[in-house]
Tab-separated table of C-alpha atoms and ligand atoms in Angstrom:
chain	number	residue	atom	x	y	z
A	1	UNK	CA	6.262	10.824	-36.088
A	2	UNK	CA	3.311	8.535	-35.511
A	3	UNK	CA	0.345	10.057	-33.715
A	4	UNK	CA	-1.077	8.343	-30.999
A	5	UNK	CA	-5.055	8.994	-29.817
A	6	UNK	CA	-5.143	8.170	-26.334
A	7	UNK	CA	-8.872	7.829	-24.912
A	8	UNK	CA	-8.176	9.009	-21.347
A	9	UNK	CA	-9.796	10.177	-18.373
A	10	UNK	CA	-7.772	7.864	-16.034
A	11	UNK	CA	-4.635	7.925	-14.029
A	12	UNK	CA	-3.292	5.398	-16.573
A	13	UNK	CA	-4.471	7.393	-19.353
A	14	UNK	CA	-2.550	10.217	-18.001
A	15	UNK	CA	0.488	8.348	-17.392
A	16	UNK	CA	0.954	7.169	-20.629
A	17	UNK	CA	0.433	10.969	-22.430
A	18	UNK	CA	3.217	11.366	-19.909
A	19	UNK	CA	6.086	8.960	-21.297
A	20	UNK	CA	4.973	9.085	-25.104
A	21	UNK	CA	6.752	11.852	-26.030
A	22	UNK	CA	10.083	10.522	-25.031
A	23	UNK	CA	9.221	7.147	-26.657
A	24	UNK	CA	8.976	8.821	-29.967
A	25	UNK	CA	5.060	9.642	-30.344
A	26	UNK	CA	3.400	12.844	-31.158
A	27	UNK	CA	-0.116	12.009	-28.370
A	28	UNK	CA	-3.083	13.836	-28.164
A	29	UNK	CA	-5.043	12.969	-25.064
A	30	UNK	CA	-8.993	12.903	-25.287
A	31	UNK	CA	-11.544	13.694	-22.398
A	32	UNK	CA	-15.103	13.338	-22.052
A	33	UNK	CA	-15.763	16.857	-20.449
A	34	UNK	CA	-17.966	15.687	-17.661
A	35	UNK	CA	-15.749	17.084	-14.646
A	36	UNK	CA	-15.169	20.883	-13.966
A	37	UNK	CA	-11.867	20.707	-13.352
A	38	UNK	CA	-10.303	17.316	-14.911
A	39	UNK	CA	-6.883	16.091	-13.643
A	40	UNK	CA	-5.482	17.535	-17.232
A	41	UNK	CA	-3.006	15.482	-18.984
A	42	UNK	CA	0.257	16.236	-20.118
A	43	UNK	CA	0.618	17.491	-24.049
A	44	UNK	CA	-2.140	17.953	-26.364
A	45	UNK	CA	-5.522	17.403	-25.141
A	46	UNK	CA	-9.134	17.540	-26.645
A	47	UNK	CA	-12.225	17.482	-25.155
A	48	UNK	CA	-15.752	16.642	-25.494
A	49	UNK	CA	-17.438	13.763	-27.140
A	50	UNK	CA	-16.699	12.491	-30.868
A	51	UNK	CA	-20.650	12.852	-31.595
A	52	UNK	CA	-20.501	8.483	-31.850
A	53	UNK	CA	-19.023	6.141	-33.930
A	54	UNK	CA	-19.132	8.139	-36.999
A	55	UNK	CA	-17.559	11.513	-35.118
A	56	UNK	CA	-15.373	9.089	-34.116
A	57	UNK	CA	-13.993	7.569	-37.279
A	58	UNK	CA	-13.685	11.194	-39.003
A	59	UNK	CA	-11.477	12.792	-36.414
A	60	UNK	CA	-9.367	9.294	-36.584
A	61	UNK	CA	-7.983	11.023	-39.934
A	62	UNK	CA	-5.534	12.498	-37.755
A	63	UNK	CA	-4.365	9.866	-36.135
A	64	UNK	CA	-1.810	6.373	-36.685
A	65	UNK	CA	-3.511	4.256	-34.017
A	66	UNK	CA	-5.712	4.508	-30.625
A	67	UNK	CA	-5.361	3.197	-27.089
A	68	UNK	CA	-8.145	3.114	-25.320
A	69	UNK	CA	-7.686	3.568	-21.378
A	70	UNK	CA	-11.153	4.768	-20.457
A	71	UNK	CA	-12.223	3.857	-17.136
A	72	UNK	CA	-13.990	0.474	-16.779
A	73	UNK	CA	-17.035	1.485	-16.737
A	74	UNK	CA	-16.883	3.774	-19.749
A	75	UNK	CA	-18.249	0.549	-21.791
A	76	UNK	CA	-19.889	3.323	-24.850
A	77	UNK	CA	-17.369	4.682	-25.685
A	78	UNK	CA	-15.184	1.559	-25.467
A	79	UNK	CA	-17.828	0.397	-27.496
A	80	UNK	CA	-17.520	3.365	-30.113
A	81	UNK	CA	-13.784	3.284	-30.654
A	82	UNK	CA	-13.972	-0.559	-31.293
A	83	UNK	CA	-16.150	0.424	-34.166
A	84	UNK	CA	-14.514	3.142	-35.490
A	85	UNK	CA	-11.459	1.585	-35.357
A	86	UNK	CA	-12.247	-1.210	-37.516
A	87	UNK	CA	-14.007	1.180	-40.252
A	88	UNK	CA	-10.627	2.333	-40.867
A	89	UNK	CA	-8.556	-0.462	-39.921
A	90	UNK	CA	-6.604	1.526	-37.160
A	91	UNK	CA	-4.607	-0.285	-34.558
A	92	UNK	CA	-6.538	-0.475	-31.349
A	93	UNK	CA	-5.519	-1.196	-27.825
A	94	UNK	CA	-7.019	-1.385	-24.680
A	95	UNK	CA	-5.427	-0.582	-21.476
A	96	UNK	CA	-7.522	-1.281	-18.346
A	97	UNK	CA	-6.012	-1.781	-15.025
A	98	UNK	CA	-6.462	-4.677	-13.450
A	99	UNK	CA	-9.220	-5.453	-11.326
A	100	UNK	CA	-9.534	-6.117	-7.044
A	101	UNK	CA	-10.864	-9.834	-8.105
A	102	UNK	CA	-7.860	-11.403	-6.705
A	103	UNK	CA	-7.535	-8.981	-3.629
A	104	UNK	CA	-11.252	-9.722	-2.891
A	105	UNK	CA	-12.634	-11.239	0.366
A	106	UNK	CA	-15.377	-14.162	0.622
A	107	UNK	CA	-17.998	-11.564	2.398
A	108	UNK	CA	-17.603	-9.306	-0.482
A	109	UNK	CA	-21.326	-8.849	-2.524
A	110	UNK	CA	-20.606	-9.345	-5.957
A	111	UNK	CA	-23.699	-7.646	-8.353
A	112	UNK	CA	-24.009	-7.545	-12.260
A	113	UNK	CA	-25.529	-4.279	-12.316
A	114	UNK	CA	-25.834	-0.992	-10.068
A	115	UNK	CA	-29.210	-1.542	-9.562
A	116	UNK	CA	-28.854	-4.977	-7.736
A	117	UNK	CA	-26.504	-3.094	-5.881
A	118	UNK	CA	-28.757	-0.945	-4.734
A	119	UNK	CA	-31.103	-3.729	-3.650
A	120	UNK	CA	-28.111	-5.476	-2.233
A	121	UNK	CA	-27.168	-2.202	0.532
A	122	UNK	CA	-30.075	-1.926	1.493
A	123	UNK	CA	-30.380	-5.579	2.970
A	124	UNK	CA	-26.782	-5.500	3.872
A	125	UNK	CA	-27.528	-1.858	6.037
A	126	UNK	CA	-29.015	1.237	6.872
A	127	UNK	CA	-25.914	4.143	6.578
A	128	UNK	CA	-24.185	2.794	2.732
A	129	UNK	CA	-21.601	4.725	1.580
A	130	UNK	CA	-22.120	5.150	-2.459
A	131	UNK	CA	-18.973	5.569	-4.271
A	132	UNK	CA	-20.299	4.988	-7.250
A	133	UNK	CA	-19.786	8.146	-8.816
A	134	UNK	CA	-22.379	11.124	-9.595
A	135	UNK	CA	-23.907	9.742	-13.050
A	136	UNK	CA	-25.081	6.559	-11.179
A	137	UNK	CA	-26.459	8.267	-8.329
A	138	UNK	CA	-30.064	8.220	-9.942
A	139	UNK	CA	-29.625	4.514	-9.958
A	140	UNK	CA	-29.733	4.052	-5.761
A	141	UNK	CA	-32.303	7.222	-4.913
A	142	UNK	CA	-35.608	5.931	-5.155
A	143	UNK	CA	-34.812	2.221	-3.783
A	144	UNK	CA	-32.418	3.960	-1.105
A	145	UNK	CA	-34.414	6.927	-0.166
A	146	UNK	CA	-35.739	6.217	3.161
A	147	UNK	CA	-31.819	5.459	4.242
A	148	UNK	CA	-29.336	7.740	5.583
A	149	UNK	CA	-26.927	7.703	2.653
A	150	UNK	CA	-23.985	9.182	2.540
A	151	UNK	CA	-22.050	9.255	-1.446
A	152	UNK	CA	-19.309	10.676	-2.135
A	153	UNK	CA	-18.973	12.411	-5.599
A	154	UNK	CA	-16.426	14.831	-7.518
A	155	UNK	CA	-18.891	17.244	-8.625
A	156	UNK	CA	-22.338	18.227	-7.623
A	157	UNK	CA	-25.111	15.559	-9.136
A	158	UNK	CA	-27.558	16.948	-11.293
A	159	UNK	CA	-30.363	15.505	-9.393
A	160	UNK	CA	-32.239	16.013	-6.401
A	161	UNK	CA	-31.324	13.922	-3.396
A	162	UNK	CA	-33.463	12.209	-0.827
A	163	UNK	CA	-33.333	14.858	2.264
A	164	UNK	CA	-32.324	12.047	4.245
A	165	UNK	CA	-28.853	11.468	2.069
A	166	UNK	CA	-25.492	13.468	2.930
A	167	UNK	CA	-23.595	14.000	-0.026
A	168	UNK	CA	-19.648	15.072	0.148
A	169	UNK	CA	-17.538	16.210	-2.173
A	170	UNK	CA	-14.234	15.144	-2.918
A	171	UNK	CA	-11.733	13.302	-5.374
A	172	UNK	CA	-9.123	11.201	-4.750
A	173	UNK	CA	-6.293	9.830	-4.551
A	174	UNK	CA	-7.110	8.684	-0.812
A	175	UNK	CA	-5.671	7.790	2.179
A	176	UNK	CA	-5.952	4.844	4.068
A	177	UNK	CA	-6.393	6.710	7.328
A	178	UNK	CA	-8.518	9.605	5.655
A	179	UNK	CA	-10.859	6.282	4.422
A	180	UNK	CA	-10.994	5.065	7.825
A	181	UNK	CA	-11.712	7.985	9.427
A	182	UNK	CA	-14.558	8.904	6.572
A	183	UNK	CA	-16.178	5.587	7.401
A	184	UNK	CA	-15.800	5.176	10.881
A	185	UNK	CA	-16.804	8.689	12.003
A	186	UNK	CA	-19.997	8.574	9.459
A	187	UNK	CA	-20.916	5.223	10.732
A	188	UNK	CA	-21.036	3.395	7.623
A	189	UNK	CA	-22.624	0.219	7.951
A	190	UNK	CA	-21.856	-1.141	4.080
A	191	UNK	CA	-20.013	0.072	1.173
A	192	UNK	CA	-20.962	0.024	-2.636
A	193	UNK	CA	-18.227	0.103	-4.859
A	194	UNK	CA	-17.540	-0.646	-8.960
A	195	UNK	CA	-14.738	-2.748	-9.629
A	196	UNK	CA	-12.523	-0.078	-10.234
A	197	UNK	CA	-9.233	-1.724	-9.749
A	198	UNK	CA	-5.967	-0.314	-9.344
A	199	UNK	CA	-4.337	1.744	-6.104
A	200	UNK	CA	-6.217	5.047	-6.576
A	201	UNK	CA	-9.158	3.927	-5.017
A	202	UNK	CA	-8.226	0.931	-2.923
A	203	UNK	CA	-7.866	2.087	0.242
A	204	UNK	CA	-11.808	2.788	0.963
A	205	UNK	CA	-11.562	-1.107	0.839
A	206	UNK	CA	-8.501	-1.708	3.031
A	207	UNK	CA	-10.784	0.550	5.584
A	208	UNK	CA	-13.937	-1.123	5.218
A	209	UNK	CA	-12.273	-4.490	5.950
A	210	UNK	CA	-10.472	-3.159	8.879
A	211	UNK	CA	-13.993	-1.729	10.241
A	212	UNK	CA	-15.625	-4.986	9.319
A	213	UNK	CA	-18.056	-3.201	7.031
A	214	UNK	CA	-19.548	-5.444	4.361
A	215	UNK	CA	-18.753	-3.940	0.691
A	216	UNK	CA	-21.240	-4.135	-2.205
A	217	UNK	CA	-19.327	-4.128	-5.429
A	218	UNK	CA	-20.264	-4.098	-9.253
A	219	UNK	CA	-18.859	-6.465	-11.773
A	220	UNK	CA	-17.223	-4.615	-14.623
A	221	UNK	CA	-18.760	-4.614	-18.146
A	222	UNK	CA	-17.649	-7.086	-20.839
A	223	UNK	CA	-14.530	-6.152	-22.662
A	224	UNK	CA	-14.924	-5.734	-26.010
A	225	UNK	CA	-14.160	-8.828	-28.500
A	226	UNK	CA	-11.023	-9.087	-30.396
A	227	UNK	CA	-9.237	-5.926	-29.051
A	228	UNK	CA	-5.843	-6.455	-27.821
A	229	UNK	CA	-5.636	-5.348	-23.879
A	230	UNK	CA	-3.134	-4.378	-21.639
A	231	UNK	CA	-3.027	-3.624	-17.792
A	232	UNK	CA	-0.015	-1.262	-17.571
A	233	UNK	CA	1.800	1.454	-19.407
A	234	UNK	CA	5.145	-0.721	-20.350
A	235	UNK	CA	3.076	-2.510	-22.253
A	236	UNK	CA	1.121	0.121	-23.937
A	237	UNK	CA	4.549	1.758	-24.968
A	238	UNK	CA	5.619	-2.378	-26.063
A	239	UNK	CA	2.823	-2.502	-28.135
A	240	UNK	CA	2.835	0.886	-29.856
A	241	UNK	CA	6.281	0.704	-31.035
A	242	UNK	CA	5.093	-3.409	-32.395
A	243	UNK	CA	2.807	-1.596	-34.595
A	244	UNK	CA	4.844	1.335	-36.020
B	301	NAP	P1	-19.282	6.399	-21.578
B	301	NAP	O1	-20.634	6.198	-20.982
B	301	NAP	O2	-18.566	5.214	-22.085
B	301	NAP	O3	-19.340	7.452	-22.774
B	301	NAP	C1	-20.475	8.254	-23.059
B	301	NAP	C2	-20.090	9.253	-24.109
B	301	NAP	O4	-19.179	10.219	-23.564
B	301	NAP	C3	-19.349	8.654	-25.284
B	301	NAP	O5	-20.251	8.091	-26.216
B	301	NAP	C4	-18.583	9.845	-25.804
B	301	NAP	O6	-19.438	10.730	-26.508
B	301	NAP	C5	-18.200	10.565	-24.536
B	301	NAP	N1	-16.883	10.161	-24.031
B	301	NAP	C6	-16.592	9.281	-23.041
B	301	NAP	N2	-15.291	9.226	-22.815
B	301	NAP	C7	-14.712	10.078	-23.706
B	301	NAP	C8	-13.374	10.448	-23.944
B	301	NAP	N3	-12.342	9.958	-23.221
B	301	NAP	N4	-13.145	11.347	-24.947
B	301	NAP	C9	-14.174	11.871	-25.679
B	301	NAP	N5	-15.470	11.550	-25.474
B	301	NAP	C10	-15.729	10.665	-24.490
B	301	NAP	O7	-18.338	7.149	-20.534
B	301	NAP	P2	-18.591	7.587	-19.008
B	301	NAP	O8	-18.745	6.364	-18.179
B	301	NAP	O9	-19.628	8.653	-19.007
B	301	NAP	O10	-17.168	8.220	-18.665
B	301	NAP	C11	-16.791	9.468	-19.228
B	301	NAP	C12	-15.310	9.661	-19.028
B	301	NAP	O11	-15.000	9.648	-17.627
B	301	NAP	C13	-14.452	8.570	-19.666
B	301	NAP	O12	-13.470	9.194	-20.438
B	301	NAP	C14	-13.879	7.788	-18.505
B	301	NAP	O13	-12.547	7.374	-18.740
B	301	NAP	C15	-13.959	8.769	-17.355
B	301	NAP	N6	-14.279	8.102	-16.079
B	301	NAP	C16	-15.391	7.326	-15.994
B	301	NAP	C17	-15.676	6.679	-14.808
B	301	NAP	C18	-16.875	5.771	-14.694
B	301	NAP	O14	-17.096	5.227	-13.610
B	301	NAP	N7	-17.662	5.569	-15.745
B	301	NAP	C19	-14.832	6.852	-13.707
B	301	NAP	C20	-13.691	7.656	-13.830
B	301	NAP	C21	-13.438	8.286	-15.032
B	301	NAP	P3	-19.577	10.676	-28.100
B	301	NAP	O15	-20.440	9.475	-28.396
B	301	NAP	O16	-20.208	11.984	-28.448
B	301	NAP	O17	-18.193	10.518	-28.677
């Protein structure tokens, strides 16, 4: 039976670990170990980091080929599994949802990095919502300090926060009324978002344009030349049994 690495840590991720086994795959799922309690995959699961690209190419001994479906901002180790990958000539695939580039409006902010998004709430208001997730965090304190932030993480940030930020704790999936009611009760005057993509996390934008509150969001990083990519889980499964 071949065995499939998936690089997870996403819905998709977890989706796939789901439907492998009836497909014909032996999967072992991988996670990064940042959260406390991770939404835990089906099947076998290891976690913690490979120790780079070489850590990476000696645990791929175990292994027939790798999808990728880190998050879309997890560009290192992305990065890492391209190169490992190669060393050993091990099919790779990438499965990244699709982006909200085609669901976007015109007043949306478009930034390269998180911190010209930082620059860009604080013209845009004075109560941002950051949902940029707790290792960014220390990206938006110093130019945002003076504001009344409010940002919205899964686990407590290793950092200290300006006294005048609010910090809740939470994960999705979300609601679009519990996203409404989050920004219209705070009084959030502009949101900052990456370009996550997919449902999970759409309806914080749904609410913002409903409330006519202006959203900051951050283009994704470059995909990696040369690696195959796919947007959803059929395909993955198309793909995998192409290459066995
Ligand atoms: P990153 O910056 O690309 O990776 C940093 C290091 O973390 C990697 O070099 C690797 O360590 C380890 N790592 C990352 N993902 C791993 C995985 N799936 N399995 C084993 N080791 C992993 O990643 P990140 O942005 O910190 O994200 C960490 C994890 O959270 C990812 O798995 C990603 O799918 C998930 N996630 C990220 C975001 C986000 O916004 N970045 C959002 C939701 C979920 P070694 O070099 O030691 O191998």
């Amino acid at each position: 039976m071949r065995h499939v690495l998936i690089l997870g840590g996403t819905a998709e991720a977890r989706a796939l670990a789901a439907v492998l086994p009836d497909e014909g795959f032996e999967v072992t799922s991988s996670l990064a170990g940042r959260v406390k309690r991770p939404k835990m995959p089906v099947g076998s699961v290891r976690v913690g980091g490979f120790g780079g690209i070489d850590g990476m190419r000696a645990a791929l001994v175990d292994y027939d080929a790798v999808v990728d479906a880190t998050h879309p901002f997890a560009a290192t180790i992305s990065a890492n599994a391209v190169a490992a990958c190669a060393s050993r000539q091990m099919p790779l695939l990438r499965l990244e949802r699709p982006g909200w580039e085609e669901r976007g409006h015109s007043s949306w902010r478009w930034v390269d990095t998180h911190a010209e998004a930082a620059e860009a709430a604080a013209e845009c208001g004075k109560r941002p919502f950051l949902t940029v997730g707790r290792q960014r965090l220390g990206e938006f304190t110093e130019p945002l300090k003076d504001l009344a932030v409010l940002a919205r993480v899964v686990d407590e940030p290793a950092l200290d926060l300006p006294p005048a930020w609010q910090l809740i704790r939470d994960r999705g999936p979300y609601t679009q009324a519990a996203e409404y009611s989050v920004l219209h009760e705070n009084h959030v005057d502009v949101l900052v978002t990456k370009n996550s993509g997919g449902e999970y996390t759409w309806p914080k934008m749904q609410a913002a344009y409903e409330l006519d509150v202006p959203i900051v969001i951050v283009r994704r990083p470059p995909v990696p030349d040369g690696v195959p990519m796919v947007t959803d889980v059929d395909e993955a499964v198309a793909w995998l049994h192409a290459e066995s």
